mmCIF file of N, CA and C in Angstrom:
data_model
loop_
_atom_site.group_PDB
_atom_site.id
_atom_site.type_symbol
_atom_site.label_atom_id
_atom_site.label_comp_id
_atom_site.label_asym_id
_atom_site.label_seq_id
_atom_site.Cartn_x
_atom_site.Cartn_y
_atom_site.Cartn_z
ATOM 1 N N MET Y 10 0.846 -1.203 0.000
ATOM 2 C CA MET Y 10 0.000 0.000 0.000
ATOM 3 C C MET Y 10 0.878 1.249 0.000
ATOM 4 N N GLU Y 11 1.986 1.175 0.704
ATOM 5 C CA GLU Y 11 2.884 2.346 0.755
ATOM 6 C C GLU Y 11 3.469 2.628 -0.634
ATOM 7 N N ILE Y 12 3.748 1.555 -1.358
ATOM 8 C CA ILE Y 12 4.351 1.723 -2.689
ATOM 9 C C ILE Y 12 3.361 2.443 -3.611
ATOM 10 N N ILE Y 13 2.082 2.081 -3.503
ATOM 11 C CA ILE Y 13 1.064 2.697 -4.370
ATOM 12 C C ILE Y 13 0.985 4.197 -4.083
ATOM 13 N N LEU Y 14 1.056 4.547 -2.805
ATOM 14 C CA LEU Y 14 0.964 5.965 -2.443
ATOM 15 C C LEU Y 14 2.153 6.727 -3.018
ATOM 16 N N ASP Y 15 3.320 6.091 -2.947
ATOM 17 C CA ASP Y 15 4.526 6.752 -3.470
ATOM 18 C C ASP Y 15 4.411 6.930 -4.978
ATOM 19 N N ASN Y 16 3.885 5.889 -5.637
ATOM 20 C CA ASN Y 16 3.751 5.944 -7.092
ATOM 21 C C ASN Y 16 2.772 7.049 -7.484
ATOM 22 N N THR Y 17 1.718 7.216 -6.697
ATOM 23 C CA THR Y 17 0.713 8.244 -7.006
ATOM 24 C C THR Y 17 1.340 9.628 -6.913
ATOM 25 N N THR Y 18 2.193 9.815 -5.924
ATOM 26 C CA THR Y 18 2.831 11.129 -5.753
ATOM 27 C C THR Y 18 3.715 11.445 -6.953
ATOM 28 N N VAL Y 19 4.453 10.439 -7.407
ATOM 29 C CA VAL Y 19 5.356 10.649 -8.545
ATOM 30 C C VAL Y 19 4.539 10.936 -9.802
ATOM 31 N N GLU Y 20 3.466 10.165 -9.979
ATOM 32 C CA GLU Y 20 2.633 10.346 -11.175
ATOM 33 C C GLU Y 20 2.002 11.742 -11.168
ATOM 34 N N ARG Y 21 1.619 12.176 -10.011
ATOM 35 C CA ARG Y 21 0.972 13.492 -9.900
ATOM 36 C C ARG Y 21 1.977 14.597 -10.249
ATOM 37 N N GLU Y 22 3.200 14.420 -9.816
ATOM 38 C CA GLU Y 22 4.231 15.441 -10.088
ATOM 39 C C GLU Y 22 4.556 15.472 -11.585
ATOM 40 N N VAL Y 23 4.631 14.290 -12.178
ATOM 41 C CA VAL Y 23 4.978 14.204 -13.601
ATOM 42 C C VAL Y 23 3.796 14.672 -14.451
ATOM 43 N N ALA Y 24 2.581 14.380 -13.978
ATOM 44 C CA ALA Y 24 1.377 14.750 -14.734
ATOM 45 C C ALA Y 24 0.951 16.172 -14.379
ATOM 46 N N SER Y 25 1.913 17.065 -14.272
ATOM 47 C CA SER Y 25 1.598 18.461 -13.936
ATOM 48 C C SER Y 25 1.903 19.354 -15.144
ATOM 49 N N PRO Y 26 0.995 19.408 -16.098
ATOM 50 C CA PRO Y 26 1.229 20.217 -17.301
ATOM 51 C C PRO Y 26 1.267 21.708 -16.987
ATOM 52 N N ALA Y 27 0.569 22.115 -15.950
ATOM 53 C CA ALA Y 27 0.536 23.539 -15.575
ATOM 54 C C ALA Y 27 1.940 24.007 -15.197
ATOM 55 N N ASP Y 28 2.660 23.182 -14.438
ATOM 56 C CA ASP Y 28 4.018 23.559 -14.012
ATOM 57 C C ASP Y 28 4.955 23.608 -15.214
ATOM 58 N N VAL Y 29 4.845 22.616 -16.082
ATOM 59 C CA VAL Y 29 5.741 22.548 -17.246
ATOM 60 C C VAL Y 29 5.432 23.689 -18.213
ATOM 61 N N LEU Y 30 4.165 24.064 -18.306
ATOM 62 C CA LEU Y 30 3.779 25.135 -19.233
ATOM 63 C C LEU Y 30 4.121 26.491 -18.650
ATOM 64 N N PHE Y 31 4.105 26.575 -17.328
ATOM 65 C CA PHE Y 31 4.355 27.863 -16.674
ATOM 66 C C PHE Y 31 5.828 28.250 -16.757
ATOM 67 N N ILE Y 32 6.699 27.234 -16.709
ATOM 68 C CA ILE Y 32 8.144 27.519 -16.722
ATOM 69 C C ILE Y 32 8.549 28.176 -18.050
ATOM 70 N N PRO Y 33 8.256 27.576 -19.203
ATOM 71 C CA PRO Y 33 8.658 28.175 -20.484
ATOM 72 C C PRO Y 33 7.915 29.472 -20.775
ATOM 73 N N THR Y 34 6.725 29.622 -20.216
ATOM 74 C CA THR Y 34 5.943 30.842 -20.456
ATOM 75 C C THR Y 34 6.517 32.002 -19.657
ATOM 76 N N TYR Y 35 7.178 31.693 -18.547
ATOM 77 C CA TYR Y 35 7.726 32.751 -17.681
ATOM 78 C C TYR Y 35 9.083 33.236 -18.185
ATOM 79 N N VAL Y 36 9.792 32.358 -18.895
ATOM 80 C CA VAL Y 36 11.130 32.725 -19.390
ATOM 81 C C VAL Y 36 11.040 33.880 -20.390
ATOM 82 N N PRO Y 37 10.220 33.761 -21.437
ATOM 83 C CA PRO Y 37 10.115 34.847 -22.416
ATOM 84 C C PRO Y 37 9.478 36.087 -21.814
ATOM 85 N N THR Y 38 8.659 35.896 -20.805
ATOM 86 C CA THR Y 38 7.994 37.039 -20.169
ATOM 87 C C THR Y 38 9.034 37.965 -19.560
ATOM 88 N N ILE Y 39 10.057 37.397 -18.931
ATOM 89 C CA ILE Y 39 11.105 38.223 -18.299
ATOM 90 C C ILE Y 39 11.876 38.965 -19.386
ATOM 91 N N GLU Y 40 12.220 38.259 -20.452
ATOM 92 C CA GLU Y 40 12.975 38.894 -21.551
ATOM 93 C C GLU Y 40 12.149 40.018 -22.168
ATOM 94 N N GLU Y 41 10.870 39.764 -22.360
ATOM 95 C CA GLU Y 41 10.000 40.777 -22.963
ATOM 96 C C GLU Y 41 9.897 41.984 -22.040
ATOM 97 N N THR Y 42 9.849 41.726 -20.739
ATOM 98 C CA THR Y 42 9.742 42.829 -19.779
ATOM 99 C C THR Y 42 10.991 43.702 -19.839
ATOM 100 N N VAL Y 43 12.152 43.073 -19.967
ATOM 101 C CA VAL Y 43 13.409 43.834 -20.029
ATOM 102 C C VAL Y 43 13.438 44.670 -21.308
ATOM 103 N N LYS Y 44 12.996 44.070 -22.403
ATOM 104 C CA LYS Y 44 12.987 44.798 -23.683
ATOM 105 C C LYS Y 44 12.015 45.973 -23.598
ATOM 106 N N ALA Y 45 10.853 45.738 -22.991
ATOM 107 C CA ALA Y 45 9.845 46.793 -22.886
ATOM 108 C C ALA Y 45 10.324 47.879 -21.924
ATOM 109 N N SER Y 46 11.179 47.509 -20.988
ATOM 110 C CA SER Y 46 11.680 48.479 -20.002
ATOM 111 C C SER Y 46 12.650 49.457 -20.664
ATOM 112 N N GLY Y 47 13.158 49.104 -21.842
ATOM 113 C CA GLY Y 47 14.081 50.000 -22.534
ATOM 114 C C GLY Y 47 15.523 49.570 -22.324
ATOM 115 N N GLY Y 48 15.750 48.338 -21.904
ATOM 116 C CA GLY Y 48 17.120 47.862 -21.695
ATOM 117 C C GLY Y 48 17.879 47.817 -23.006
ATOM 118 N N HIS Y 49 17.194 47.470 -24.082
ATOM 119 C CA HIS Y 49 17.858 47.397 -25.391
ATOM 120 C C HIS Y 49 18.241 48.805 -25.856
ATOM 121 N N GLN Y 50 17.380 49.772 -25.590
ATOM 122 C CA GLN Y 50 17.660 51.150 -26.020
ATOM 123 C C GLN Y 50 18.890 51.686 -25.287
ATOM 124 N N GLN Y 51 18.983 51.375 -24.000
ATOM 125 C CA GLN Y 51 20.114 51.875 -23.211
ATOM 126 C C GLN Y 51 21.423 51.329 -23.775
ATOM 127 N N ALA Y 52 21.422 50.064 -24.185
ATOM 128 C CA ALA Y 52 22.644 49.445 -24.700
ATOM 129 C C ALA Y 52 23.011 50.078 -26.045
ATOM 130 N N MET Y 53 22.009 50.431 -26.829
ATOM 131 C CA MET Y 53 22.270 51.010 -28.154
ATOM 132 C C MET Y 53 22.668 52.483 -28.005
ATOM 133 N N GLY Y 54 22.023 53.183 -27.075
ATOM 134 C CA GLY Y 54 22.306 54.608 -26.893
ATOM 135 C C GLY Y 54 23.514 54.747 -26.017
#
């Protein structure tokens, strides 16, 4: 019974599409925020 509980926890962690989708969605968001902040303009100017 303990093994089944452990397996369920692992399956739940792996079957977390929200977490996997949130990570790649947050990466470009930071880059876009920096670009919108004018970081690129400062480097060029």
